[in-house]
């Protein structure tokens, strides 16, 4: 009984949260003002997605015809063009109307294509058919016989699906004036752009709208790197589907008493997990069979958090859909707040993630290597434990919580922490530059005792390791769990070697970068030397190499010996 009551109470809390989101039209305003808090950011983007449609066109040139045709449904306030590569380029234009009502009118006007088979589905993904009997860009008549011309040059031709061409990025980094600037440029050119975020919220809305007829309370919330400010172009979309929000169709005004007419529902199965798995299986089939754009659906239902993975071909996007990972959702909020606290946090993390990817420490598929999320936790902890911290501990955020910050997931995980950064009142006195911080990060983990110590972001300090995992990062929201439990001894050892290499390389790069640009010997300098392919990376002993170096795992013994034969014995090399 107690359990049931607690569950009901938690559902109420989540509902309160959702109601707040959906009545926050003001969030759009906060979004355009800049510096929105997480709730405002999410709600603002959700409202923006409700005002948008995506139309496949034959080419970018169709824009004025499309603009003219679609203006009959309302006022178009923004347009973005992007391509998805198949055998040919497929072109799409994302149109944003001034209201959700206008976008809905455009979607509702959609006809079914008689020539093709398939069950028609209402969705914001449409294609623009050539005007009857016409080939080429003739304008279709509209109701008012008025022709709407798009304001000149308002089609934004940013590609939300592709990363900046590798060569172009490298040449930007080569031409930078300092390592500091390289870190900033890398962040600016690889972070998820505005169109990328819009596309991800549209993918979420598509799922939600598709099932809203039968499940009026369904809400699909993006979380993870798509929304926490640490996402790069091309990152996957993590989506959580919930059914315990306020009913979607009808908004209850604040003074109105709750309805006395309650929907009949099917009784829950006793085992929550197997019920979630059954439901997900069913949603997986539905997405696979009916939702336009959704393909390559895979069900991974035995994982700790069961997920459905799919590819969205109109958005060129990988999606991970879960139904039971609310703590992951709130974790994204924590990371978002960390990114907002200090402008150095995100650029620094981007460089470290890029370095880890370049030397093969991270990998897009999960395994016994460190995940991007764990790596991000390492960066956050490093910034907390500095003599002059750049980030507060999570404990400090929890202390600043007010009643409105209380969040408890249905399985009882307490995700309460202060959301108001002004109230948290953290001010860093640390004035280190990004290049200094990057070097300090590598130095710090070169010396970190992974063997005996665990990392706690809650307390901002090291603890004794409670078990024999190779790497232990206390899960900030479920403190009995280890975020990096998957990391094997070999991978942890490899991380130790790579941070030492990076510290050694960066140290000489920092010295070099003080030379005027014209005197630099190498085209590839600074940050770029950290991103060289692992085969090119050199293992060099330096002041960070401790006697434990002899523990290098079997996996690397061979490589190590090979390299030693080319660079000489350990005692003769180094800084
Ligand atoms: P990329 O997908 O690699 O770009 O990064 P990501 O941050 O999206 O990581 P991932 O897709 O693996 O996880 C999505 C989100 O789930 C993360 O941002 C976290 O908010 C959350 N998450 C992942 N792993 C854990 C975990 O072990 N504990 C908690 N509390 N949250 C997690
Ligand atoms: Mg992700």
XYZ file of C-alpha atoms and ligand atoms in Angstrom:
608
model
C 0.000 0.000 0.000
C 2.819 2.325 0.981
C 4.503 1.590 -2.294
C 1.362 2.377 -4.212
C 0.944 5.647 -2.364
C 4.538 6.616 -3.003
C 4.153 5.753 -6.673
C 1.015 7.881 -6.919
C 2.804 10.748 -5.177
C 5.745 10.512 -7.586
C 3.422 10.477 -10.565
C 1.817 13.635 -9.178
C 5.245 15.287 -8.952
C 6.107 14.397 -12.530
C 2.693 15.675 -13.665
C 3.267 18.951 -11.907
C 6.547 19.181 -13.766
C 4.917 18.421 -17.133
C 2.050 20.857 -16.591
C 4.599 23.522 -15.817
C 6.357 22.742 -19.082
C 3.299 22.803 -21.261
C 1.880 26.002 -19.899
C 5.219 27.754 -20.323
C 4.631 29.551 -23.608
C 6.762 32.239 -21.984
C 9.599 29.764 -22.412
C 9.807 30.739 -26.097
C 10.461 34.267 -25.015
C 13.134 33.064 -22.573
C 14.700 31.083 -25.410
C 14.998 34.092 -27.667
C 16.246 36.269 -24.760
C 19.140 33.815 -24.334
C 20.270 32.151 -21.070
C 17.077 30.142 -20.476
C 17.069 27.690 -17.583
C 16.703 24.016 -18.480
C 12.897 23.898 -18.176
C 12.546 27.041 -20.267
C 14.982 25.697 -22.840
C 13.146 22.370 -23.186
C 9.673 23.937 -23.186
C 10.743 26.659 -25.629
C 12.139 24.099 -28.062
C 9.024 21.925 -27.717
C 6.796 24.868 -28.569
C 9.082 25.695 -31.501
C 8.738 22.107 -32.792
C 4.948 22.382 -32.579
C 5.181 25.426 -34.863
C 7.301 23.571 -37.436
C 6.966 21.178 -40.350
C 9.582 19.434 -42.496
C 8.921 19.249 -46.221
C 10.928 17.204 -48.684
C 11.523 19.147 -51.904
C 13.284 18.377 -55.145
C 15.947 20.988 -54.476
C 16.737 24.172 -52.598
C 15.301 26.035 -55.591
C 11.763 24.901 -54.664
C 11.847 27.244 -51.701
C 9.960 30.213 -53.141
C 7.241 27.933 -54.543
C 6.946 26.112 -51.226
C 6.941 29.376 -49.304
C 4.157 30.717 -51.475
C 2.103 27.537 -51.155
C 2.543 27.158 -47.403
C 1.899 30.807 -46.625
C -1.806 30.109 -47.077
C -1.779 28.337 -43.700
C -0.150 31.127 -41.761
C 2.833 33.342 -41.409
C 6.193 31.649 -41.982
C 8.790 33.060 -39.626
C 11.799 30.891 -40.444
C 13.063 28.394 -42.993
C 16.061 26.081 -42.918
C 17.325 23.905 -45.726
C 19.258 20.666 -45.219
C 20.336 17.645 -47.244
C 20.402 13.982 -46.378
C 22.826 11.904 -48.398
C 21.539 8.722 -50.000
C 22.435 7.687 -53.535
C 21.389 11.219 -54.421
C 21.089 14.167 -52.094
C 17.611 14.397 -50.596
C 16.570 17.967 -49.870
C 14.372 19.127 -47.026
C 13.117 22.478 -45.826
C 12.097 22.978 -42.215
C 9.455 25.718 -42.062
C 8.578 27.469 -38.840
C 5.162 29.138 -38.504
C 4.339 31.829 -36.016
C 1.884 29.556 -34.155
C 1.377 25.841 -33.542
C -2.140 26.271 -34.874
C -0.821 27.356 -38.291
C 1.599 24.423 -38.469
C -1.262 22.080 -37.544
C -3.351 23.585 -40.379
C -0.530 22.852 -42.837
C -0.215 19.278 -41.560
C -3.990 18.722 -41.588
C -4.141 19.887 -45.212
C -1.831 17.005 -46.155
C -3.264 14.621 -48.699
C -2.425 10.961 -49.104
C -0.604 9.884 -52.174
C -2.955 7.562 -54.053
C -0.119 6.007 -56.063
C 1.705 4.601 -53.078
C 0.731 1.872 -50.677
C 1.041 2.300 -46.921
C -1.269 3.433 -44.146
C -1.498 7.245 -44.098
C -0.103 8.753 -40.896
C -0.466 12.317 -39.687
C 2.998 13.665 -39.024
C 5.035 16.867 -39.445
C 7.050 15.110 -42.209
C 5.593 15.872 -45.650
C 6.731 16.094 -49.235
C 5.978 18.741 -51.798
C 4.361 17.359 -54.899
C 4.899 19.085 -58.236
C 1.933 21.257 -59.293
C -0.447 19.199 -61.485
C 0.586 19.130 -65.129
C 3.534 21.396 -64.427
C 7.190 20.650 -64.404
C 9.523 23.226 -63.071
C 9.013 25.918 -60.478
C 5.617 27.377 -61.440
C 3.731 28.904 -58.534
C 0.668 27.037 -57.308
C -2.388 29.266 -56.858
C -3.420 29.974 -53.283
C -6.799 30.835 -51.806
C -6.406 34.573 -51.940
C -4.869 34.663 -55.363
C -2.039 36.503 -53.626
C 1.467 35.440 -54.312
C 3.694 35.400 -51.250
C 7.318 36.036 -51.916
C 9.794 34.933 -49.303
C 11.817 37.752 -47.840
C 15.057 37.726 -49.783
C 17.812 35.493 -48.453
C 15.851 34.232 -45.452
C 16.339 30.544 -46.239
C 19.051 29.415 -43.903
C 21.159 26.932 -45.712
C 22.826 25.479 -42.661
C 23.107 21.744 -42.722
C 21.862 20.355 -39.448
C 22.801 16.806 -40.235
C 26.416 16.914 -41.275
C 29.525 17.809 -39.395
C 31.820 20.496 -40.706
C 34.094 19.032 -43.343
C 37.137 17.583 -41.590
C 39.649 19.460 -43.727
C 37.852 22.761 -43.224
C 37.882 22.215 -39.463
C 41.568 21.316 -39.426
C 42.486 24.347 -41.455
C 40.520 26.561 -39.039
C 42.420 25.043 -36.131
C 45.772 25.376 -37.880
C 45.120 29.047 -38.531
C 44.202 29.835 -34.914
C 46.357 32.169 -32.884
C 46.578 30.170 -29.695
C 45.601 26.851 -28.140
C 42.922 28.763 -26.247
C 41.454 29.877 -29.565
C 41.733 26.347 -30.980
C 39.646 25.026 -28.084
C 37.026 27.716 -28.675
C 36.969 27.117 -32.441
C 36.610 23.368 -32.023
C 33.637 23.945 -29.755
C 32.036 26.531 -32.040
C 32.401 24.423 -35.187
C 31.436 21.014 -33.834
C 28.654 21.736 -31.334
C 25.107 20.806 -32.271
C 23.691 23.807 -34.118
C 20.245 25.379 -33.944
C 18.860 23.314 -36.843
C 20.234 20.130 -35.268
C 18.314 20.902 -32.064
C 15.119 21.770 -33.978
C 15.296 18.457 -35.880
C 15.685 16.485 -32.647
C 12.659 18.114 -31.045
C 10.652 17.405 -34.207
C 11.606 13.732 -34.022
C 10.310 13.710 -30.430
C 7.101 15.481 -31.403
C 6.497 13.027 -34.217
C 6.467 10.084 -31.776
C 4.252 11.958 -29.329
C 1.740 13.101 -31.936
C 1.588 9.719 -33.615
C 0.299 8.032 -30.472
C -1.590 10.951 -28.922
C -4.975 9.742 -30.198
C -4.829 6.636 -28.084
C -2.522 8.003 -25.380
C -3.527 11.621 -24.739
C -1.055 11.971 -21.866
C 1.945 10.705 -23.869
C 4.981 12.941 -23.864
C 8.287 12.311 -25.620
C 11.073 14.277 -23.941
C 14.542 14.617 -25.491
C 17.431 14.315 -23.042
C 21.166 13.526 -23.161
C 23.612 15.351 -25.374
C 20.888 16.697 -27.694
C 19.787 19.048 -24.947
C 22.474 19.253 -22.261
C 24.738 21.538 -24.291
C 27.483 18.895 -24.669
C 26.162 17.487 -27.952
C 28.130 17.635 -31.140
C 26.794 17.626 -34.675
C 25.514 14.177 -35.523
C 24.995 13.098 -31.893
C 22.219 10.631 -31.209
C 18.846 11.612 -29.777
C 17.933 10.130 -26.408
C 14.205 10.145 -25.942
C 12.055 9.198 -22.989
C 8.414 8.365 -23.555
C 6.139 8.985 -20.563
C 2.454 8.422 -20.049
C 1.990 10.127 -16.714
C 1.836 13.746 -17.876
C -1.243 15.924 -17.981
C -3.675 14.847 -20.729
C -2.392 16.429 -23.904
C -5.616 17.373 -25.695
C -7.208 19.635 -23.140
C -5.370 22.026 -20.893
C -6.862 22.470 -17.496
C -6.901 26.089 -16.420
C -5.505 26.727 -12.977
C -8.812 27.595 -11.250
C -10.725 24.672 -12.790
C -11.525 21.739 -10.465
C -10.127 18.374 -11.621
C -12.507 16.394 -13.830
C -14.702 13.801 -12.150
C -14.761 11.738 -15.331
C -11.802 9.409 -15.214
C -10.536 7.267 -18.088
C -10.939 3.540 -17.584
C -7.535 1.879 -17.972
C -6.146 -1.636 -18.146
C -4.802 -2.924 -14.883
C -0.998 -2.921 -14.568
C 0.833 -6.221 -14.612
C 2.483 -6.925 -11.288
C 6.032 -6.881 -12.708
C 6.772 -3.321 -13.815
C 9.895 -4.197 -15.777
C 8.347 -6.928 -17.893
C 5.350 -4.692 -18.505
C 7.644 -1.918 -19.749
C 9.396 -4.454 -22.006
C 6.054 -5.618 -23.462
C 4.921 -2.035 -24.043
C 8.210 -1.134 -25.678
C 8.029 -4.140 -27.947
C 4.617 -2.967 -29.064
C 5.736 0.655 -29.590
C 8.764 -0.625 -31.474
C 6.452 -2.442 -33.892
C 4.254 0.596 -34.250
C 7.143 2.935 -35.027
C 8.597 0.404 -37.426
C 5.340 -0.255 -39.281
C 3.743 3.165 -39.393
C 5.960 6.157 -38.701
C 7.340 7.840 -41.815
C 11.120 8.136 -41.757
C 11.622 5.531 -39.040
C 13.772 2.593 -40.149
C 16.247 -0.012 -38.824
C 14.284 -0.480 -35.613
C 16.149 -2.572 -33.025
C 14.805 -3.612 -29.638
C 17.306 -3.831 -26.806
C 14.953 -4.852 -24.051
C 17.231 -6.835 -21.740
C 19.506 -3.874 -20.931
C 19.362 -2.200 -17.477
C 17.373 0.526 -19.204
C 15.435 -1.184 -22.037
C 15.563 0.873 -25.238
C 14.345 0.885 -28.810
C 16.901 2.151 -31.298
C 15.976 3.434 -34.718
C 17.249 5.551 -37.553
C 15.232 8.500 -38.856
C 15.924 8.771 -42.552
C 14.366 12.221 -43.064
C 16.544 13.636 -40.300
C 19.570 11.397 -40.713
C 19.381 10.749 -37.002
C 19.916 7.831 -34.612
C 17.323 7.667 -31.854
C 17.373 5.760 -28.532
C 13.874 5.599 -27.081
C 13.336 4.549 -23.471
C 10.365 4.586 -21.150
C 11.998 4.199 -17.780
C 15.056 6.382 -17.448
C 13.861 9.485 -15.669
C 17.091 9.787 -13.692
C 18.965 10.050 -17.026
C 16.601 12.875 -17.941
C 17.379 14.756 -14.705
C 21.080 13.995 -15.102
C 20.926 15.897 -18.390
C 19.558 18.853 -16.466
C 22.518 18.706 -14.077
C 24.965 18.669 -16.973
C 23.089 21.526 -18.644
C 23.440 23.573 -15.440
C 27.150 22.776 -15.160
C 27.611 24.012 -18.727
C 25.764 27.229 -17.913
C 27.730 27.980 -14.743
C 31.019 28.770 -16.475
C 31.699 29.437 -20.189
C 34.871 27.316 -20.088
C 33.084 24.077 -19.162
C 31.676 23.139 -22.572
C 34.650 24.091 -24.792
C 36.994 22.208 -22.456
C 34.765 19.118 -22.483
C 34.534 19.198 -26.282
C 38.331 19.153 -26.626
C 38.640 16.282 -24.151
C 35.905 14.261 -25.836
C 37.546 14.846 -29.199
C 40.940 13.798 -27.874
C 39.428 10.624 -26.352
C 37.750 9.783 -29.639
C 40.939 10.394 -31.612
C 43.007 8.043 -29.492
C 40.284 5.399 -29.496
C 39.413 5.649 -25.807
C 35.747 6.191 -26.635
C 33.713 4.443 -29.233
C 30.164 5.115 -30.445
C 29.037 1.619 -29.462
C 28.880 0.703 -25.776
C 31.461 -1.755 -24.427
C 34.208 -2.088 -21.870
C 35.618 1.325 -22.741
C 34.757 4.615 -21.098
C 31.528 6.244 -22.340
C 31.232 9.902 -23.259
C 29.028 10.344 -20.220
C 31.649 8.921 -17.828
C 34.338 11.004 -19.499
C 32.184 14.090 -19.024
C 31.871 13.174 -15.332
C 35.678 13.032 -15.125
C 35.850 16.559 -16.548
C 33.170 17.849 -14.150
C 34.943 16.312 -11.169
C 38.265 17.782 -12.256
C 36.629 21.239 -12.359
C 35.106 20.740 -8.899
C 38.270 19.682 -7.121
C 40.528 22.535 -8.304
C 42.039 24.699 -5.567
C 39.784 27.434 -6.959
C 36.838 25.318 -8.138
C 35.138 26.170 -11.409
C 32.057 24.075 -10.595
C 30.151 23.576 -7.333
C 29.559 20.123 -5.928
C 26.188 18.498 -6.538
C 25.788 18.529 -2.763
C 25.881 22.346 -2.889
C 23.132 22.305 -5.526
C 21.053 19.952 -3.378
C 21.428 22.313 -0.407
C 20.052 25.170 -2.493
C 16.864 23.241 -3.413
C 13.455 24.766 -2.710
C 10.064 23.040 -2.583
C 9.543 23.615 -6.315
C 12.754 21.701 -7.074
C 11.570 18.414 -5.560
C 11.658 15.591 -8.135
C 11.410 11.931 -7.241
C 11.154 9.347 -9.999
C 8.493 6.649 -9.841
C 11.071 4.132 -8.677
C 11.967 6.418 -5.804
C 15.191 8.013 -7.103
C 15.553 11.437 -5.556
C 16.489 13.957 -8.252
C 15.982 17.044 -6.135
C 18.552 19.833 -6.514
C 18.432 23.607 -6.730
C 17.597 24.720 -10.255
C 18.015 28.437 -9.692
C 21.664 29.254 -10.294
C 21.349 32.668 -8.700
C 20.111 31.047 -5.537
C 22.982 28.527 -5.681
C 25.170 31.646 -5.746
C 28.368 29.939 -6.898
C 31.099 32.282 -8.150
C 34.439 30.933 -9.313
C 37.607 32.895 -8.643
C 39.566 30.637 -10.977
C 41.102 32.628 -13.835
C 42.955 29.806 -15.658
C 42.842 29.818 -19.439
C 41.398 26.902 -21.391
C 44.847 25.663 -22.409
C 45.991 25.714 -18.787
C 42.891 23.805 -17.720
C 43.357 21.257 -20.472
C 46.913 20.585 -19.385
C 45.876 20.447 -15.724
C 43.162 17.923 -16.620
C 45.674 15.573 -18.216
C 48.152 16.060 -15.377
C 45.459 15.450 -12.771
C 44.339 12.138 -14.236
C 47.946 11.105 -14.941
C 48.339 10.952 -11.198
C 44.882 9.850 -10.152
C 44.829 6.627 -8.171
C 42.067 4.780 -10.062
C 43.214 1.628 -8.316
C 42.019 2.675 -4.859
C 39.926 5.769 -5.232
C 36.391 6.541 -6.393
C 35.165 9.885 -7.703
C 32.169 11.634 -6.168
C 30.655 14.608 -7.952
C 28.158 14.867 -5.112
C 30.889 15.685 -2.637
C 33.503 16.964 -5.091
C 36.143 14.720 -3.565
C 37.700 11.268 -3.802
C 36.369 8.378 -1.730
C 37.681 4.902 -1.030
C 36.606 2.564 -3.770
C 33.739 0.392 -2.485
C 34.386 -2.508 -4.880
C 36.923 -3.847 -7.357
C 35.697 -2.057 -10.479
C 38.618 -0.726 -12.508
C 37.144 2.768 -12.511
C 34.578 4.036 -10.032
C 32.493 7.188 -10.547
C 29.626 7.422 -8.069
C 26.398 7.823 -10.024
C 25.308 11.317 -8.931
C 21.608 10.479 -8.758
C 21.796 6.827 -7.714
C 24.705 6.894 -5.359
C 24.893 3.143 -4.874
C 25.708 2.678 -8.558
C 28.933 3.144 -10.474
C 28.605 5.114 -13.727
C 31.805 3.570 -15.116
C 31.184 -0.024 -14.023
C 31.576 -1.164 -17.630
C 35.196 0.020 -17.886
C 37.669 -2.865 -17.918
C 41.081 -2.849 -16.273
C 42.770 -2.698 -19.687
C 40.719 0.294 -20.763
C 41.375 2.093 -17.489
C 45.076 1.430 -17.936
C 44.894 2.715 -21.482
C 43.265 5.903 -20.233
C 46.147 6.371 -17.796
C 48.664 5.960 -20.598
C 46.837 8.294 -22.933
C 46.402 11.089 -20.369
C 50.142 10.904 -19.688
C 50.930 11.105 -23.388
C 48.521 13.990 -23.781
C 50.057 15.856 -20.845
C 53.505 15.374 -22.336
C 52.437 16.494 -25.822
C 50.446 19.460 -24.565
C 53.198 20.676 -22.323
C 55.577 21.065 -25.242
C 52.778 22.524 -27.361
C 52.072 25.188 -24.743
C 55.762 26.145 -24.828
C 55.717 26.186 -28.637
C 52.549 28.204 -28.888
C 54.249 31.164 -27.258
C 56.312 31.493 -30.458
C 54.918 33.843 -33.118
C 52.838 31.991 -35.705
C 55.435 32.532 -38.445
C 58.120 30.805 -36.359
C 56.145 27.681 -35.634
C 57.856 24.722 -37.259
C 54.851 22.525 -37.828
C 51.634 22.995 -39.715
C 50.009 20.713 -37.208
C 50.386 22.346 -33.850
C 48.701 22.777 -30.491
C 45.442 20.920 -30.036
C 45.876 19.193 -33.393
C 48.767 17.182 -32.050
C 46.465 15.730 -29.438
C 44.079 14.542 -32.126
C 46.574 12.546 -34.147
C 45.696 8.954 -34.858
C 46.706 6.534 -32.056
C 49.239 4.781 -34.291
C 51.041 8.093 -34.546
C 50.867 8.821 -30.855
C 54.120 8.261 -29.048
C 54.473 6.759 -25.629
C 57.191 8.793 -24.005
C 58.226 8.603 -20.409
C 58.080 11.916 -18.606
C 57.792 13.313 -15.167
C 54.330 11.847 -14.755
C 55.533 8.311 -15.327
C 55.592 6.583 -11.986
C 56.992 3.124 -11.218
C 53.494 1.792 -11.868
C 54.356 2.194 -15.544
C 55.599 -1.423 -15.449
C 51.987 -2.479 -14.917
C 51.069 -1.616 -18.497
C 48.655 -4.301 -19.470
C 49.537 -7.172 -21.769
C 47.481 -5.566 -24.442
C 49.934 -2.725 -24.669
C 53.106 -4.402 -23.660
C 53.889 -5.246 -27.252
C 53.247 -1.762 -28.560
C 55.216 -0.333 -25.686
C 58.218 -2.549 -26.415
C 58.040 -1.732 -30.097
C 58.048 1.951 -29.355
C 60.811 1.648 -26.832
C 62.982 0.013 -29.439
C 62.554 3.115 -31.608
C 62.839 5.781 -28.940
C 65.252 4.193 -26.518
C 64.875 3.037 -22.925
C 62.530 4.824 -20.566
C 65.225 6.409 -18.471
C 66.785 8.297 -21.383
C 63.657 9.848 -22.846
C 61.186 12.362 -21.549
C 60.927 15.971 -20.677
P 26.528 11.008 -26.563
O 25.278 10.236 -26.871
O 27.742 10.171 -26.582
O 26.656 12.255 -27.359
O 26.428 11.530 -25.023
P 25.181 11.458 -24.031
O 25.467 12.421 -22.905
O 23.894 11.658 -24.769
O 25.287 9.994 -23.456
P 24.277 8.762 -23.552
O 23.502 8.804 -24.825
O 25.082 7.553 -23.245
O 23.303 9.001 -22.324
C 22.247 9.938 -22.382
C 22.070 10.637 -21.053
O 21.641 9.676 -20.078
C 23.320 11.272 -20.465
O 23.547 12.571 -20.922
C 22.998 11.283 -19.003
O 22.178 12.375 -18.718
C 22.185 10.029 -18.831
N 23.010 8.911 -18.363
C 23.785 8.053 -19.078
N 24.365 7.147 -18.300
C 23.933 7.421 -17.042
C 24.184 6.834 -15.761
O 24.925 5.856 -15.618
N 23.537 7.428 -14.709
C 22.704 8.530 -14.834
N 22.111 9.061 -13.759
N 22.465 9.064 -16.014
C 23.068 8.547 -17.096
Mg 23.191 10.365 -26.263
